[in-house]
Every structure is written in C-alpha cells, then in structure tokens.
Amino acid sequence: MTVTFPLNQYSRSREILLHPDEEEQRWSREQWSRPEVRRLYRVRSQCERLIDRVTRHGGRRARAWGLQAAQFQVHAIAAACNLKLLSRMLAAAPA
C-alpha cells in the first residue's frame, strides 16, 4: 500500500510505501483499546500459560504404551503443576 501526501505548497508530494500488513496492524491496535478484548486476552493468556507448564513437564508425549499409562502420566503432571502453583501462592501469601 502506498500513501501519497504533499509536503508543503512549494514542494512535490512524497510517497511512503507501507508494510503489506499495515491495515491489519491498525485494526489490531484499534481492537486492543477496547476493554472487552483485553479481558478476553487475559483469560487466553492464563490458559496458554497453563498449557505451557503442562507441556514443559512432559505433557507432549506419553512415556509408556497404553491408555491407562498415558492417563496416569497426565494426572501426575497436572498434580505436579497444581502443587507448584499452590506452593507459590502459599509463599506469596502474607503471614
């Protein structure tokens, strides 16, 4: 996208070549100013943080064959993540 504008009354006009995604970036910035979008993004970021913690603890692949072993691994990872979160909350709580 090219934007043309005059510099002043005595000079020629100047053209600026904008990035191909400029319109989408402007739309995104406009959306970000709305409070409901920020609220939804906060929920999304909390979910993404939880998924990141689970995958970092080995939730991407099952270590053993069978559905029961995979379910046990998922439950163990979830328990470990919950215990870490609980210990952080207890450490941060005022005495």
PDB file of C-alpha atoms in Angstrom:
ATOM      1  CA  MET A   1       0.000   0.000   0.000  1.00  0.00           C
ATOM      2  CA  THR A   2       1.329   3.435  -0.907  1.00  0.00           C
ATOM      3  CA  VAL A   3       0.293   6.645   0.814  1.00  0.00           C
ATOM      4  CA  THR A   4       0.813   9.952  -1.009  1.00  0.00           C
ATOM      5  CA  PHE A   5       0.717  13.292   0.757  1.00  0.00           C
ATOM      6  CA  PRO A   6       2.013  16.793  -0.035  1.00  0.00           C
ATOM      7  CA  LEU A   7       4.966  18.092   1.953  1.00  0.00           C
ATOM      8  CA  ASN A   8       4.035  21.740   1.616  1.00  0.00           C
ATOM      9  CA  GLN A   9       2.766  24.139  -1.040  1.00  0.00           C
ATOM     10  CA  TYR A  10       6.179  24.606  -2.686  1.00  0.00           C
ATOM     11  CA  SER A  11       7.458  21.053  -2.884  1.00  0.00           C
ATOM     12  CA  ARG A  12       6.343  17.911  -4.652  1.00  0.00           C
ATOM     13  CA  SER A  13       4.385  15.185  -2.986  1.00  0.00           C
ATOM     14  CA  ARG A  14       6.123  12.304  -1.271  1.00  0.00           C
ATOM     15  CA  GLU A  15       5.137   8.640  -1.342  1.00  0.00           C
ATOM     16  CA  ILE A  16       5.615   6.230   1.528  1.00  0.00           C
ATOM     17  CA  LEU A  17       5.442   2.510   0.973  1.00  0.00           C
ATOM     18  CA  LEU A  18       3.661   0.857   3.909  1.00  0.00           C
ATOM     19  CA  HIS A  19       4.023  -2.723   5.075  1.00  0.00           C
ATOM     20  CA  PRO A  20       1.559  -5.156   3.434  1.00  0.00           C
ATOM     21  CA  ASP A  21       0.011  -5.928   6.829  1.00  0.00           C
ATOM     22  CA  GLU A  22      -0.385  -2.289   7.885  1.00  0.00           C
ATOM     23  CA  GLU A  23      -4.189  -2.310   7.714  1.00  0.00           C
ATOM     24  CA  GLU A  24      -4.379  -5.452   9.853  1.00  0.00           C
ATOM     25  CA  GLN A  25      -1.953  -3.969  12.390  1.00  0.00           C
ATOM     26  CA  ARG A  26      -4.019  -0.798  12.647  1.00  0.00           C
ATOM     27  CA  TRP A  27      -7.172  -2.846  13.135  1.00  0.00           C
ATOM     28  CA  SER A  28      -5.460  -4.882  15.872  1.00  0.00           C
ATOM     29  CA  ARG A  29      -4.298  -1.749  17.668  1.00  0.00           C
ATOM     30  CA  GLU A  30      -7.815  -0.351  17.492  1.00  0.00           C
ATOM     31  CA  GLN A  31      -9.259  -3.583  18.907  1.00  0.00           C
ATOM     32  CA  TRP A  32      -6.701  -3.616  21.725  1.00  0.00           C
ATOM     33  CA  SER A  33      -8.060  -0.310  23.028  1.00  0.00           C
ATOM     34  CA  ARG A  34     -11.406  -1.967  23.812  1.00  0.00           C
ATOM     35  CA  PRO A  35     -11.707  -3.280  27.414  1.00  0.00           C
ATOM     36  CA  GLU A  36     -13.622  -6.456  26.485  1.00  0.00           C
ATOM     37  CA  VAL A  37     -10.807  -7.524  24.150  1.00  0.00           C
ATOM     38  CA  ARG A  38      -8.276  -7.025  26.941  1.00  0.00           C
ATOM     39  CA  ARG A  39     -10.434  -9.071  29.304  1.00  0.00           C
ATOM     40  CA  LEU A  40     -10.676 -11.936  26.805  1.00  0.00           C
ATOM     41  CA  TYR A  41      -6.941 -11.804  26.157  1.00  0.00           C
ATOM     42  CA  ARG A  42      -6.247 -12.083  29.878  1.00  0.00           C
ATOM     43  CA  VAL A  43      -8.241 -15.320  30.039  1.00  0.00           C
ATOM     44  CA  ARG A  44      -6.492 -16.584  26.929  1.00  0.00           C
ATOM     45  CA  SER A  45      -3.046 -15.829  28.315  1.00  0.00           C
ATOM     46  CA  GLN A  46      -3.850 -17.698  31.536  1.00  0.00           C
ATOM     47  CA  CYS A  47      -4.897 -20.768  29.524  1.00  0.00           C
ATOM     48  CA  GLU A  48      -1.786 -20.570  27.357  1.00  0.00           C
ATOM     49  CA  ARG A  49       0.383 -20.327  30.464  1.00  0.00           C
ATOM     50  CA  LEU A  50      -1.233 -23.477  31.870  1.00  0.00           C
ATOM     51  CA  ILE A  51      -0.718 -25.378  28.605  1.00  0.00           C
ATOM     52  CA  ASP A  52       2.917 -24.237  28.538  1.00  0.00           C
ATOM     53  CA  ARG A  53       3.522 -25.553  32.056  1.00  0.00           C
ATOM     54  CA  VAL A  54       1.966 -28.922  31.240  1.00  0.00           C
ATOM     55  CA  THR A  55       3.997 -29.356  28.044  1.00  0.00           C
ATOM     56  CA  ARG A  56       7.219 -28.368  29.822  1.00  0.00           C
ATOM     57  CA  HIS A  57       6.627 -31.128  32.360  1.00  0.00           C
ATOM     58  CA  GLY A  58       6.300 -33.795  29.662  1.00  0.00           C
ATOM     59  CA  GLY A  59       2.677 -33.494  28.612  1.00  0.00           C
ATOM     60  CA  ARG A  60       3.507 -33.538  24.925  1.00  0.00           C
ATOM     61  CA  ARG A  61       4.194 -37.260  24.645  1.00  0.00           C
ATOM     62  CA  ALA A  62       3.172 -40.319  26.576  1.00  0.00           C
ATOM     63  CA  ARG A  63       6.167 -42.149  28.055  1.00  0.00           C
ATOM     64  CA  ALA A  64       4.521 -45.561  28.097  1.00  0.00           C
ATOM     65  CA  TRP A  65       2.176 -47.590  25.913  1.00  0.00           C
ATOM     66  CA  GLY A  66      -1.498 -47.838  26.720  1.00  0.00           C
ATOM     67  CA  LEU A  67      -4.319 -45.538  27.604  1.00  0.00           C
ATOM     68  CA  GLN A  68      -4.105 -46.150  31.351  1.00  0.00           C
ATOM     69  CA  ALA A  69      -0.402 -45.291  31.452  1.00  0.00           C
ATOM     70  CA  ALA A  70      -0.979 -42.121  29.410  1.00  0.00           C
ATOM     71  CA  GLN A  71      -3.848 -41.069  31.684  1.00  0.00           C
ATOM     72  CA  PHE A  72      -1.707 -41.714  34.753  1.00  0.00           C
ATOM     73  CA  GLN A  73       1.054 -39.542  33.279  1.00  0.00           C
ATOM     74  CA  VAL A  74      -1.387 -36.696  32.537  1.00  0.00           C
ATOM     75  CA  HIS A  75      -2.815 -36.841  36.064  1.00  0.00           C
ATOM     76  CA  ALA A  76       0.673 -36.888  37.587  1.00  0.00           C
ATOM     77  CA  ILE A  77       1.746 -33.881  35.513  1.00  0.00           C
ATOM     78  CA  ALA A  78      -1.428 -31.991  36.452  1.00  0.00           C
ATOM     79  CA  ALA A  79      -0.843 -32.776  40.139  1.00  0.00           C
ATOM     80  CA  ALA A  80       2.768 -31.555  39.906  1.00  0.00           C
ATOM     81  CA  CYS A  81       1.685 -28.311  38.210  1.00  0.00           C
ATOM     82  CA  ASN A  82      -1.047 -27.766  40.806  1.00  0.00           C
ATOM     83  CA  LEU A  83       1.382 -28.375  43.685  1.00  0.00           C
ATOM     84  CA  LYS A  84       3.868 -25.892  42.236  1.00  0.00           C
ATOM     85  CA  LEU A  85       1.124 -23.306  41.814  1.00  0.00           C
ATOM     86  CA  LEU A  86      -0.142 -23.924  45.351  1.00  0.00           C
ATOM     87  CA  SER A  87       3.350 -23.607  46.832  1.00  0.00           C
ATOM     88  CA  ARG A  88       3.894 -20.296  45.006  1.00  0.00           C
ATOM     89  CA  MET A  89       0.570 -18.968  46.267  1.00  0.00           C
ATOM     90  CA  LEU A  90       1.338 -20.017  49.841  1.00  0.00           C
ATOM     91  CA  ALA A  91       4.816 -18.478  49.691  1.00  0.00           C
ATOM     92  CA  ALA A  92       3.413 -15.196  48.402  1.00  0.00           C
ATOM     93  CA  ALA A  93       0.582 -15.018  50.941  1.00  0.00           C
ATOM     94  CA  PRO A  94       1.133 -12.680  53.890  1.00  0.00           C
ATOM     95  CA  ALA A  95       1.698 -14.468  57.179  1.00  0.00           C
TER      96      ALA A  95
END
